[in-house]
Short mmCIF file of C-alpha atoms (C1' of nucleotides) in Angstrom, two decimals:
data_model
loop_
_atom_site.label_atom_id
_atom_site.label_comp_id
_atom_site.label_asym_id
_atom_site.label_seq_id
_atom_site.Cartn_x
_atom_site.Cartn_y
_atom_site.Cartn_z
CA MET A 1 0.03 -0.11 0.00
CA THR A 2 1.07 3.76 -0.59
CA ASP A 3 2.66 5.56 2.09
CA ASN A 4 -0.18 8.10 1.85
CA THR A 5 -2.53 5.24 2.53
CA LYS A 6 -0.62 4.11 5.12
CA THR A 7 -1.17 7.73 7.52
CA LEU A 8 -4.38 7.86 6.43
CA LEU A 9 -5.66 4.05 7.35
CA TYR A 10 -3.46 4.46 10.80
CA LYS A 11 -5.50 7.94 11.44
CA LYS A 12 -8.37 6.28 11.05
CA ILE A 13 -7.09 3.02 13.13
CA ILE A 14 -6.35 5.12 16.26
CA GLY A 15 -9.03 6.60 16.74
CA LEU A 16 -10.59 3.17 16.91
CA THR A 17 -7.61 0.93 18.86
CA GLU A 18 -4.45 1.71 20.04
CA ILE A 19 -2.56 -0.17 17.46
CA THR A 20 0.88 1.42 16.38
CA GLN A 21 2.50 1.81 13.31
CA SER A 22 4.67 -1.55 13.10
CA GLY A 23 0.66 -3.32 14.09
CA VAL A 24 -0.68 -1.78 10.63
CA ASP A 25 2.48 -2.96 8.62
CA LYS A 26 1.87 -6.53 10.14
CA LEU A 27 -1.40 -6.41 9.51
CA PHE A 28 -1.04 -5.06 5.82
CA ALA A 29 1.79 -7.32 4.88
CA VAL A 30 -0.93 -10.47 4.65
CA ALA A 31 -3.27 -8.26 2.20
CA CYS A 32 -4.31 -8.51 -0.94
CA LYS A 33 -4.68 -5.12 -3.06
CA ARG A 34 -6.36 -4.98 -5.98
CA GLN A 35 -8.21 -2.73 -8.17
CA ILE A 36 -12.06 -3.37 -9.25
CA PHE A 37 -14.53 -2.25 -12.12
CA LYS A 38 -17.82 -0.50 -11.02
CA GLY A 39 -20.09 -3.68 -11.00
CA GLU A 40 -17.50 -6.06 -10.30
CA ILE A 41 -18.58 -8.47 -7.52
CA ILE A 42 -16.46 -9.56 -5.10
CA LEU A 43 -18.80 -11.81 -3.10
CA LYS A 44 -21.68 -13.24 -4.79
CA GLN A 45 -24.74 -14.96 -2.77
CA GLY A 46 -24.54 -18.19 -2.21
CA GLN A 47 -20.76 -18.36 -2.24
CA ILE A 48 -18.84 -18.80 1.16
CA CYS A 49 -16.92 -15.25 2.22
CA ARG A 50 -13.40 -15.81 2.79
CA ASN A 51 -12.06 -12.57 3.77
CA ILE A 52 -12.70 -9.10 4.81
CA VAL A 53 -12.10 -6.17 2.59
CA PHE A 54 -10.84 -2.91 3.21
CA VAL A 55 -12.05 0.29 0.59
CA GLU A 56 -9.13 2.11 -0.49
CA LYS A 57 -10.72 3.82 -3.13
CA GLY A 58 -14.11 4.27 -4.19
CA TYR A 59 -17.07 2.41 -2.47
CA LEU A 60 -18.71 -1.34 -2.29
CA ARG A 61 -22.08 -1.84 -2.05
CA THR A 62 -23.93 -4.64 -0.08
CA PHE A 63 -27.43 -6.31 -1.18
CA ILE A 64 -29.59 -9.01 -0.91
CA ASP A 65 -31.48 -10.10 -3.79
CA LYS A 66 -35.33 -10.05 -2.35
CA ASP A 67 -37.54 -11.90 -5.74
CA GLY A 68 -35.17 -10.60 -8.32
CA VAL A 69 -34.54 -7.19 -6.37
CA ASP A 70 -31.59 -5.41 -5.22
CA ILE A 71 -32.15 -4.52 -1.41
CA ASN A 72 -28.93 -2.38 -0.46
CA THR A 73 -28.09 -3.55 2.96
CA ASP A 74 -24.49 -1.50 2.94
CA PHE A 75 -22.26 1.27 1.72
CA THR A 76 -18.63 1.06 2.76
CA PHE A 77 -16.85 3.95 1.65
CA GLU A 78 -12.98 4.78 1.76
CA ASP A 79 -11.18 4.08 5.08
CA ASN A 80 -13.90 1.20 6.35
CA PHE A 81 -13.45 -2.70 6.21
CA THR A 82 -16.61 -4.72 5.17
CA THR A 83 -17.28 -8.75 5.29
CA ASN A 84 -19.96 -11.25 4.98
CA LEU A 85 -19.58 -12.12 8.82
CA LYS A 86 -22.09 -15.23 8.84
CA SER A 87 -20.51 -16.06 6.06
CA LEU A 88 -16.94 -15.79 7.08
CA ARG A 89 -17.03 -17.19 10.50
CA SER A 90 -19.04 -20.47 9.75
CA SER A 91 -18.50 -20.83 5.92
CA ILE A 92 -21.70 -20.94 4.98
CA PRO A 93 -23.17 -19.34 1.64
CA SER A 94 -23.69 -15.63 1.72
CA ASP A 95 -26.88 -14.39 1.92
CA THR A 96 -25.40 -11.11 0.42
CA THR A 97 -23.69 -9.54 -2.61
CA ILE A 98 -20.73 -7.13 -2.61
CA GLN A 99 -20.28 -5.03 -5.39
CA ALA A 100 -17.92 -2.38 -6.80
CA GLY A 101 -20.39 1.09 -6.61
CA GLU A 102 -17.26 2.80 -8.23
CA THR A 103 -14.04 1.28 -9.82
CA ALA A 104 -12.56 0.89 -6.98
CA THR A 105 -8.79 -0.13 -4.74
CA ILE A 106 -9.55 -2.86 -1.62
CA TYR A 107 -7.62 -4.89 0.13
CA GLU A 108 -8.48 -8.07 1.10
CA PHE A 109 -7.25 -10.19 4.20
CA ASP A 110 -7.83 -13.88 4.33
CA LYS A 111 -9.39 -15.36 7.15
CA GLU A 112 -6.79 -17.88 7.72
CA GLU A 113 -4.01 -15.60 7.78
CA LEU A 114 -5.87 -12.65 9.89
CA LEU A 115 -6.59 -16.03 12.54
CA ASN A 116 -3.05 -16.98 12.67
CA LEU A 117 -2.22 -12.94 12.87
CA TYR A 118 -4.85 -13.14 15.89
CA LYS A 119 -2.76 -15.95 17.74
CA VAL A 120 0.90 -14.46 17.62
CA SER A 121 -0.10 -10.44 18.10
CA PRO A 122 -2.57 -9.84 20.82
CA GLU A 123 -2.33 -6.32 19.69
CA ILE A 124 -3.78 -7.32 16.38
CA GLU A 125 -6.34 -9.45 18.15
CA SER A 126 -7.19 -6.33 19.69
CA PHE A 127 -7.52 -4.59 16.64
CA GLY A 128 -10.69 -6.84 15.27
CA ARG A 129 -12.27 -7.06 18.79
CA LYS A 130 -12.20 -3.09 18.53
CA LEU A 131 -13.42 -3.28 14.36
CA LEU A 132 -16.13 -5.45 15.87
CA GLU A 133 -17.27 -3.42 18.11
CA GLN A 134 -17.27 -0.26 15.84
CA LEU A 135 -19.51 -2.70 13.43
CA LEU A 136 -21.28 -3.03 15.93
CA ILE A 137 -22.33 0.46 17.31
CA THR A 138 -22.52 1.37 13.70
CA GLN A 139 -25.61 -1.54 12.67
CA GLU A 140 -27.39 -0.38 16.37
CA GLU A 141 -27.38 3.22 15.17
CA HIS A 142 -29.07 1.70 11.62
CA THR A 143 -31.63 -0.38 13.47
CA ASN A 144 -32.56 2.15 15.72
CA LEU A 145 -33.19 4.55 12.38
CA PHE A 146 -36.25 2.08 11.70
CA LYS A 147 -37.56 2.21 15.42
CA LEU A 148 -36.95 5.79 16.27
CA PHE A 149 -38.16 7.63 13.14
CA THR A 150 -40.57 7.99 10.03
CA PRO A 151 -39.18 7.40 6.77
CA THR A 152 -38.65 11.69 6.04
CA GLY A 153 -36.83 11.32 10.13
CA ARG A 154 -34.40 8.43 8.47
CA TYR A 155 -33.43 10.50 5.72
CA HIS A 156 -32.70 13.75 7.25
CA PHE A 157 -30.71 11.11 9.90
CA LEU A 158 -28.37 10.08 6.79
CA GLN A 159 -28.13 13.79 5.61
CA THR A 160 -26.49 15.16 9.34
CA ASN A 161 -24.99 11.92 10.04
CA LYS A 162 -23.83 9.64 6.84
CA PRO A 163 -23.75 12.80 3.80
CA GLN A 164 -21.61 10.91 1.84
CA ILE A 165 -24.59 8.24 1.43
CA ILE A 166 -26.32 10.87 0.15
CA GLN A 167 -23.65 12.78 -2.11
CA ARG A 168 -22.04 9.81 -3.86
CA ILE A 169 -25.41 6.85 -3.79
CA SER A 170 -28.38 7.61 -6.30
CA LEU A 171 -31.76 8.13 -4.91
CA SER A 172 -33.06 4.62 -6.52
CA GLN A 173 -30.33 3.05 -4.43
CA ILE A 174 -30.89 4.83 -1.02
CA SER A 175 -34.44 3.79 -0.80
CA SER A 176 -34.12 0.09 -0.41
CA TYR A 177 -31.52 0.81 2.15
CA LEU A 178 -34.18 3.17 3.85
CA GLY A 179 -36.62 0.80 3.85
CA VAL A 180 -39.21 2.60 1.70
CA ALA A 181 -40.86 2.80 -2.36
CA ARG A 182 -38.12 4.95 -4.72
CA GLU A 183 -41.32 6.99 -5.12
CA THR A 184 -41.75 7.77 -1.36
CA LEU A 185 -37.97 9.11 -1.03
CA SER A 186 -38.20 11.51 -3.86
CA ARG A 187 -41.32 13.22 -1.95
CA ILE A 188 -39.26 13.47 0.59
CA ARG A 189 -36.29 14.80 -1.22
CA LYS A 190 -39.18 17.69 -2.62
CA LYS A 191 -40.61 18.09 0.40
CA GLY A 192 -37.10 19.32 1.53
CA MET B 1 -22.78 -19.79 40.25
CA THR B 2 -24.40 -23.27 40.56
CA ASP B 3 -23.06 -26.04 38.08
CA ASN B 4 -25.73 -26.20 36.51
CA THR B 5 -25.96 -23.05 35.26
CA LYS B 6 -22.20 -23.41 34.80
CA THR B 7 -22.89 -26.54 32.34
CA LEU B 8 -25.65 -24.98 30.51
CA LEU B 9 -23.64 -21.82 29.66
CA TYR B 10 -20.38 -24.05 28.81
CA LYS B 11 -22.62 -25.76 26.25
CA LYS B 12 -24.16 -22.10 25.30
CA ILE B 13 -20.79 -20.73 24.75
CA ILE B 14 -19.05 -23.99 23.39
CA GLY B 15 -21.24 -23.30 20.38
CA LEU B 16 -19.90 -19.82 19.53
CA THR B 17 -16.09 -20.53 20.69
CA GLU B 18 -13.83 -23.01 22.05
CA ILE B 19 -13.59 -21.86 25.41
CA THR B 20 -12.68 -24.39 28.35
CA GLN B 21 -14.34 -25.09 31.44
CA SER B 22 -11.42 -23.37 32.77
CA GLY B 23 -12.02 -20.09 30.58
CA VAL B 24 -15.55 -19.94 31.83
CA ASP B 25 -14.33 -20.54 35.53
CA LYS B 26 -12.08 -18.25 34.93
CA LEU B 27 -14.70 -15.62 33.70
CA PHE B 28 -17.32 -15.85 35.73
CA ALA B 29 -14.54 -16.04 38.67
CA VAL B 30 -14.50 -11.78 38.17
CA ALA B 31 -18.92 -11.81 37.80
CA CYS B 32 -21.17 -10.20 39.88
CA LYS B 33 -23.89 -12.13 40.85
CA ARG B 34 -27.07 -10.11 41.46
CA GLN B 35 -31.13 -10.66 42.21
CA ILE B 36 -32.87 -7.76 41.01
CA PHE B 37 -36.98 -7.39 40.97
CA LYS B 38 -39.44 -6.59 37.78
CA GLY B 39 -38.83 -2.59 37.16
CA GLU B 40 -35.57 -2.68 38.73
CA ILE B 41 -33.40 -0.58 36.66
CA ILE B 42 -29.79 -1.87 35.54
CA LEU B 43 -28.71 1.06 33.18
CA LYS B 44 -30.45 4.18 33.09
CA GLN B 45 -30.33 6.30 30.21
CA GLY B 46 -27.19 9.15 30.89
CA GLN B 47 -25.36 6.91 33.22
CA ILE B 48 -21.91 5.45 31.73
CA CYS B 49 -22.07 1.74 31.47
CA ARG B 50 -19.40 0.07 33.22
CA ASN B 51 -20.39 -3.93 32.79
CA ILE B 52 -21.29 -6.63 30.66
CA VAL B 53 -24.58 -8.35 31.94
CA PHE B 54 -25.32 -12.11 31.81
CA VAL B 55 -29.07 -13.23 32.42
CA GLU B 56 -29.49 -16.51 34.08
CA LYS B 57 -32.86 -16.36 34.66
CA GLY B 58 -35.50 -13.96 33.62
CA TYR B 59 -35.29 -11.45 30.84
CA LEU B 60 -33.95 -7.51 30.81
CA ARG B 61 -35.75 -5.29 28.05
CA THR B 62 -33.42 -2.48 26.86
CA PHE B 63 -34.99 0.95 25.53
CA ILE B 64 -34.57 4.47 24.45
CA ASP B 65 -37.00 6.98 25.80
CA LYS B 66 -38.00 8.87 22.98
CA ASP B 67 -40.52 12.32 23.35
CA GLY B 68 -41.71 10.03 26.69
CA VAL B 69 -42.48 6.83 24.96
CA ASP B 70 -40.16 3.84 25.73
CA ILE B 71 -38.97 2.48 22.23
CA ASN B 72 -38.13 -1.35 22.47
CA THR B 73 -34.47 -1.92 21.17
CA ASP B 74 -33.36 -5.14 22.65
CA PHE B 75 -34.64 -8.25 24.58
CA THR B 76 -31.97 -9.94 26.05
CA PHE B 77 -33.12 -13.84 27.62
CA GLU B 78 -31.61 -16.74 29.58
CA ASP B 79 -28.04 -17.49 28.64
CA ASN B 80 -27.35 -14.37 27.01
CA PHE B 81 -25.39 -11.19 27.45
CA THR B 82 -26.26 -7.54 26.79
CA THR B 83 -24.78 -4.10 27.47
CA ASN B 84 -24.74 -0.47 26.10
CA LEU B 85 -21.31 -1.04 23.75
CA LYS B 86 -21.46 2.50 23.02
CA SER B 87 -21.50 3.58 26.44
CA LEU B 88 -19.19 1.10 27.83
CA ARG B 89 -16.23 1.64 25.08
CA SER B 90 -16.28 5.52 25.03
CA SER B 91 -17.24 6.07 29.08
CA ILE B 92 -20.23 8.14 27.51
CA PRO B 93 -23.64 8.46 28.79
CA SER B 94 -25.96 5.38 27.51
CA ASP B 95 -28.61 6.54 25.23
CA THR B 96 -30.59 3.34 26.73
CA THR B 97 -32.14 2.29 29.46
CA ILE B 98 -31.46 -1.53 30.75
CA GLN B 99 -34.58 -2.88 33.08
CA ALA B 100 -35.64 -6.35 34.22
CA GLY B 101 -38.65 -7.55 33.08
CA GLU B 102 -39.12 -10.18 35.44
CA THR B 103 -37.48 -10.65 38.09
CA ALA B 104 -34.08 -12.18 37.03
CA THR B 105 -30.57 -13.33 38.42
CA ILE B 106 -28.26 -11.32 36.35
CA TYR B 107 -24.04 -11.98 36.61
CA GLU B 108 -22.42 -7.89 35.93
CA PHE B 109 -18.62 -8.36 34.41
CA ASP B 110 -17.00 -5.08 35.48
CA LYS B 111 -15.34 -3.70 32.09
CA GLU B 112 -11.81 -3.13 33.52
CA GLU B 113 -11.52 -6.61 34.95
CA LEU B 114 -12.41 -8.39 31.91
CA LEU B 115 -10.01 -5.96 30.06
CA ASN B 116 -7.41 -6.86 32.25
CA LEU B 117 -9.10 -11.11 31.80
CA TYR B 118 -8.09 -10.10 27.84
CA LYS B 119 -4.19 -9.28 28.73
CA VAL B 120 -3.66 -12.55 30.38
CA SER B 121 -5.92 -15.27 28.63
CA PRO B 122 -5.64 -15.19 24.84
CA GLU B 123 -8.98 -17.78 25.18
CA ILE B 124 -10.89 -14.84 27.14
CA GLU B 125 -10.39 -12.48 24.80
CA SER B 126 -10.97 -14.50 21.87
CA PHE B 127 -14.59 -15.34 23.63
CA GLY B 128 -15.08 -11.69 23.48
CA ARG B 129 -14.63 -11.27 19.87
CA LYS B 130 -16.82 -14.20 19.52
CA LEU B 131 -19.21 -12.83 21.41
CA LEU B 132 -18.73 -9.62 19.91
CA GLU B 133 -19.64 -11.46 16.38
CA GLN B 134 -22.19 -13.36 17.84
CA LEU B 135 -23.54 -9.74 18.84
CA LEU B 136 -23.62 -7.76 15.37
CA ILE B 137 -24.63 -10.72 13.40
CA THR B 138 -27.84 -10.96 15.51
CA GLN B 139 -28.28 -7.24 14.92
CA GLU B 140 -27.88 -7.33 11.08
CA GLU B 141 -30.40 -9.93 10.96
CA HIS B 142 -32.79 -7.72 12.75
CA THR B 143 -31.94 -4.14 10.87
CA ASN B 144 -32.58 -6.79 7.14
CA LEU B 145 -36.20 -6.98 9.00
CA PHE B 146 -37.04 -4.03 8.45
CA LYS B 147 -35.39 -3.47 4.99
CA LEU B 148 -37.02 -6.86 3.65
CA PHE B 149 -40.63 -7.46 4.73
CA THR B 150 -43.29 -5.50 6.03
CA PRO B 151 -45.06 -5.35 9.43
CA THR B 152 -46.50 -8.74 9.31
CA GLY B 153 -43.77 -10.58 7.44
CA ARG B 154 -41.80 -8.94 10.29
CA TYR B 155 -43.80 -10.50 13.21
CA HIS B 156 -44.49 -14.16 11.23
CA PHE B 157 -40.03 -13.65 11.37
CA LEU B 158 -40.40 -13.34 15.29
CA GLN B 159 -43.20 -16.21 15.12
CA THR B 160 -40.70 -18.71 13.55
CA ASN B 161 -37.35 -17.18 14.58
CA LYS B 162 -37.60 -15.45 17.98
CA PRO B 163 -40.29 -17.26 19.65
CA GLN B 164 -39.55 -16.31 23.45
CA ILE B 165 -40.05 -13.15 22.52
CA ILE B 166 -43.57 -13.35 20.89
CA GLN B 167 -44.37 -15.68 24.20
CA ARG B 168 -42.79 -13.59 27.40
CA ILE B 169 -43.56 -10.22 26.03
CA SER B 170 -46.64 -8.66 25.63
CA LEU B 171 -47.77 -6.98 22.62
CA SER B 172 -47.46 -3.48 23.12
CA GLN B 173 -43.63 -3.74 23.90
CA ILE B 174 -43.43 -5.90 20.68
CA SER B 175 -44.11 -2.95 18.69
CA SER B 176 -42.06 -0.64 18.89
CA TYR B 177 -39.49 -2.75 18.93
CA LEU B 178 -40.90 -3.80 15.12
CA GLY B 179 -41.43 -0.18 14.52
CA VAL B 180 -44.74 -0.52 14.14
CA ALA B 181 -48.33 1.01 16.20
CA ARG B 182 -49.69 -1.03 18.89
CA GLU B 183 -52.92 -1.04 17.07
CA THR B 184 -51.09 -2.49 14.07
CA LEU B 185 -49.85 -5.50 15.26
CA SER B 186 -53.23 -6.68 17.15
CA ARG B 187 -54.84 -6.49 13.53
CA ILE B 188 -51.47 -8.54 12.23
CA ARG B 189 -52.09 -10.93 14.96
CA LYS B 190 -56.35 -11.06 14.23
CA LYS B 191 -55.27 -11.99 10.65
CA GLY B 192 -52.99 -15.10 12.21
"C1'" DA C 1 -24.93 14.31 -32.27
"C1'" DA C 2 -27.25 10.23 -31.71
"C1'" DC C 3 -27.47 6.36 -29.12
"C1'" DT C 4 -28.60 3.61 -24.80
"C1'" DA C 5 -29.38 2.92 -20.30
"C1'" DC C 6 -30.22 4.35 -16.29
"C1'" DC C 7 -32.46 7.76 -12.82
"C1'" DT C 8 -35.80 10.92 -11.44
"C1'" DG C 9 -40.41 13.28 -10.87
"C1'" DA C 10 -44.65 13.24 -10.88
"C1'" DG C 11 -49.92 12.13 -11.00
"C1'" DA C 12 -53.51 8.90 -9.93
"C1'" DC C 13 -55.66 5.73 -7.23
"C1'" DA C 14 -55.09 1.47 -4.03
"C1'" DA C 15 -53.06 -0.35 -0.10
"C1'" DA C 16 -51.21 -0.25 4.34
"C1'" DA C 17 -50.28 2.12 8.62
"C1'" DG C 18 -50.95 6.06 12.44
"C1'" DT C 19 -53.90 7.85 15.37
"C1'" DC C 20 -58.03 8.77 18.37
"C1'" DA C 21 -61.78 7.13 21.51
"C1'" DC C 22 -63.41 3.87 24.14
"C1'" DA C 23 -64.55 -1.19 25.13
"C1'" DA C 24 -63.52 -5.31 26.45
"C1'" DA C 25 -60.58 -8.32 28.81
"C1'" DA C 26 -56.44 -9.92 31.60
"C1'" DT C 27 -53.46 -9.13 35.25
"C1'" DA C 28 -51.70 -7.31 39.79
"C1'" DC C 29 -52.18 -7.01 43.98
"C1'" DG C 30 -54.50 -5.78 48.37
"C1'" DC D 1 -62.21 -12.55 46.01
"C1'" DG D 2 -63.16 -7.90 44.38
"C1'" DT D 3 -61.02 -4.14 42.81
"C1'" DA D 4 -57.62 -1.39 40.57
"C1'" DT D 5 -54.57 -1.35 36.63
"C1'" DT D 6 -52.91 -2.68 32.74
"C1'" DT D 7 -53.03 -4.38 28.31
"C1'" DT D 8 -55.68 -5.77 24.03
"C1'" DG D 9 -58.83 -5.77 20.46
"C1'" DT D 10 -62.46 -2.75 17.80
"C1'" DG D 11 -64.07 1.45 15.03
"C1'" DA D 12 -64.09 5.31 12.30
"C1'" DC D 13 -61.32 8.45 10.17
"C1'" DT D 14 -56.58 10.51 8.80
"C1'" DT D 15 -52.31 10.75 7.04
"C1'" DT D 16 -48.72 8.30 4.67
"C1'" DT D 17 -46.99 4.61 1.72
"C1'" DG D 18 -47.02 1.39 -2.03
"C1'" DT D 19 -48.02 0.74 -6.74
"C1'" DC D 20 -48.59 1.73 -11.82
"C1'" DT D 21 -47.40 4.40 -15.35
"C1'" DC D 22 -45.40 7.66 -18.02
"C1'" DA D 23 -42.36 11.88 -19.83
"C1'" DG D 24 -38.51 14.21 -18.81
"C1'" DG D 25 -33.93 14.02 -17.74
"C1'" DT D 26 -28.52 12.75 -17.09
"C1'" DA D 27 -24.32 10.40 -18.52
"C1'" DG D 28 -21.78 7.93 -20.35
"C1'" DT D 29 -20.68 5.93 -25.29
"C1'" DT D 30 -19.78 5.48 -30.09
#
DNA sequence: AACTACCTGAGACAAAAGTCACAAAATACG
DNA sequence: CGTATTTTGTGACTTTTGTCTCAGGTAGTT
């Protein structure tokens, strides 16, 4: 990875955990860097997920095929990690597909290699745990959106808390992420 | 804790991770057992959460106060763990209240003591990580309920996948957990 | 510039869910 | 056992959202 990316990632992670520069180095030593094009799929529904992915550039879209229609469950932007944990953990077929929303640069971390790293480096296992904590907190907040707010409130939440989604994802794609029809979201946007 | 509980917990955890009986012993050595009455609050919105809680008997209800109305975000039954991770992790005020739904027996694990255990026992840190994985997967499934299903579908999901909630929680309490009005859930139940 | 594919906005109508009010039923508790 | 309190069911009505359809817009490609 580039020194610049390393620095950015370091800043990102340092807020998350106490990992050292040498820890970041060890971590990325087992990573596989890859360029993917817009629309390219890195995990397909039905396949078994074998790695965790870090996004350096571009973004990934995670979705479930429900009766032939895509339902978006997540968007992963620069300096964030994603995977299908259920599949990764138990080696069962993934219920989601992960696809590049733009041409992207990613790093793939193989599960087995990560587990080996965990064994020899408490620092990296700690990092793994804290990453999970972060993901869980984000997921809880996302769930609460549906319990606390109406569709309008959910959209406003994204506007103030996840501006990247509003700015970079099309209205149609956002609608399933918020659990509403495309037309409803269009009306919400019209209102302001 | 009783030998019986220890055995049950062990069975529960063994499915989750490879923790040994000695690991379970080490873990519960730092736990504080407590009886709480129905309605008793163990974490109040605004307080800083300092521990993880394991439920041996009874159940806990986690909710957010929204304009004076309780919105239930979680129910924790026997042999499961709960906490407010956002508050626990960053020592910031909790946005949820955790309350006993029935008279309950719980074990409280102090955060600092757990972190110390993590340092000396890779087995327990591994357990902590796998517990987080489990919680994250459950949370993801819960979020997807709102994206994939209508209120009726969500209720049916609980019937087949979380029967404990249907059996032990009142309809009014379930309604906010599913993000619908009480009357709507009553009509769903009527339909079957 | 023309072609294509995709995305957005808008209207009309149907369906679903929310709200309010009150009665009936179940539960808790003295 | 009876009373008080909480919970649930129901109807009438309003508001919101979904669905279907089509027109116009935008972006990328050749």
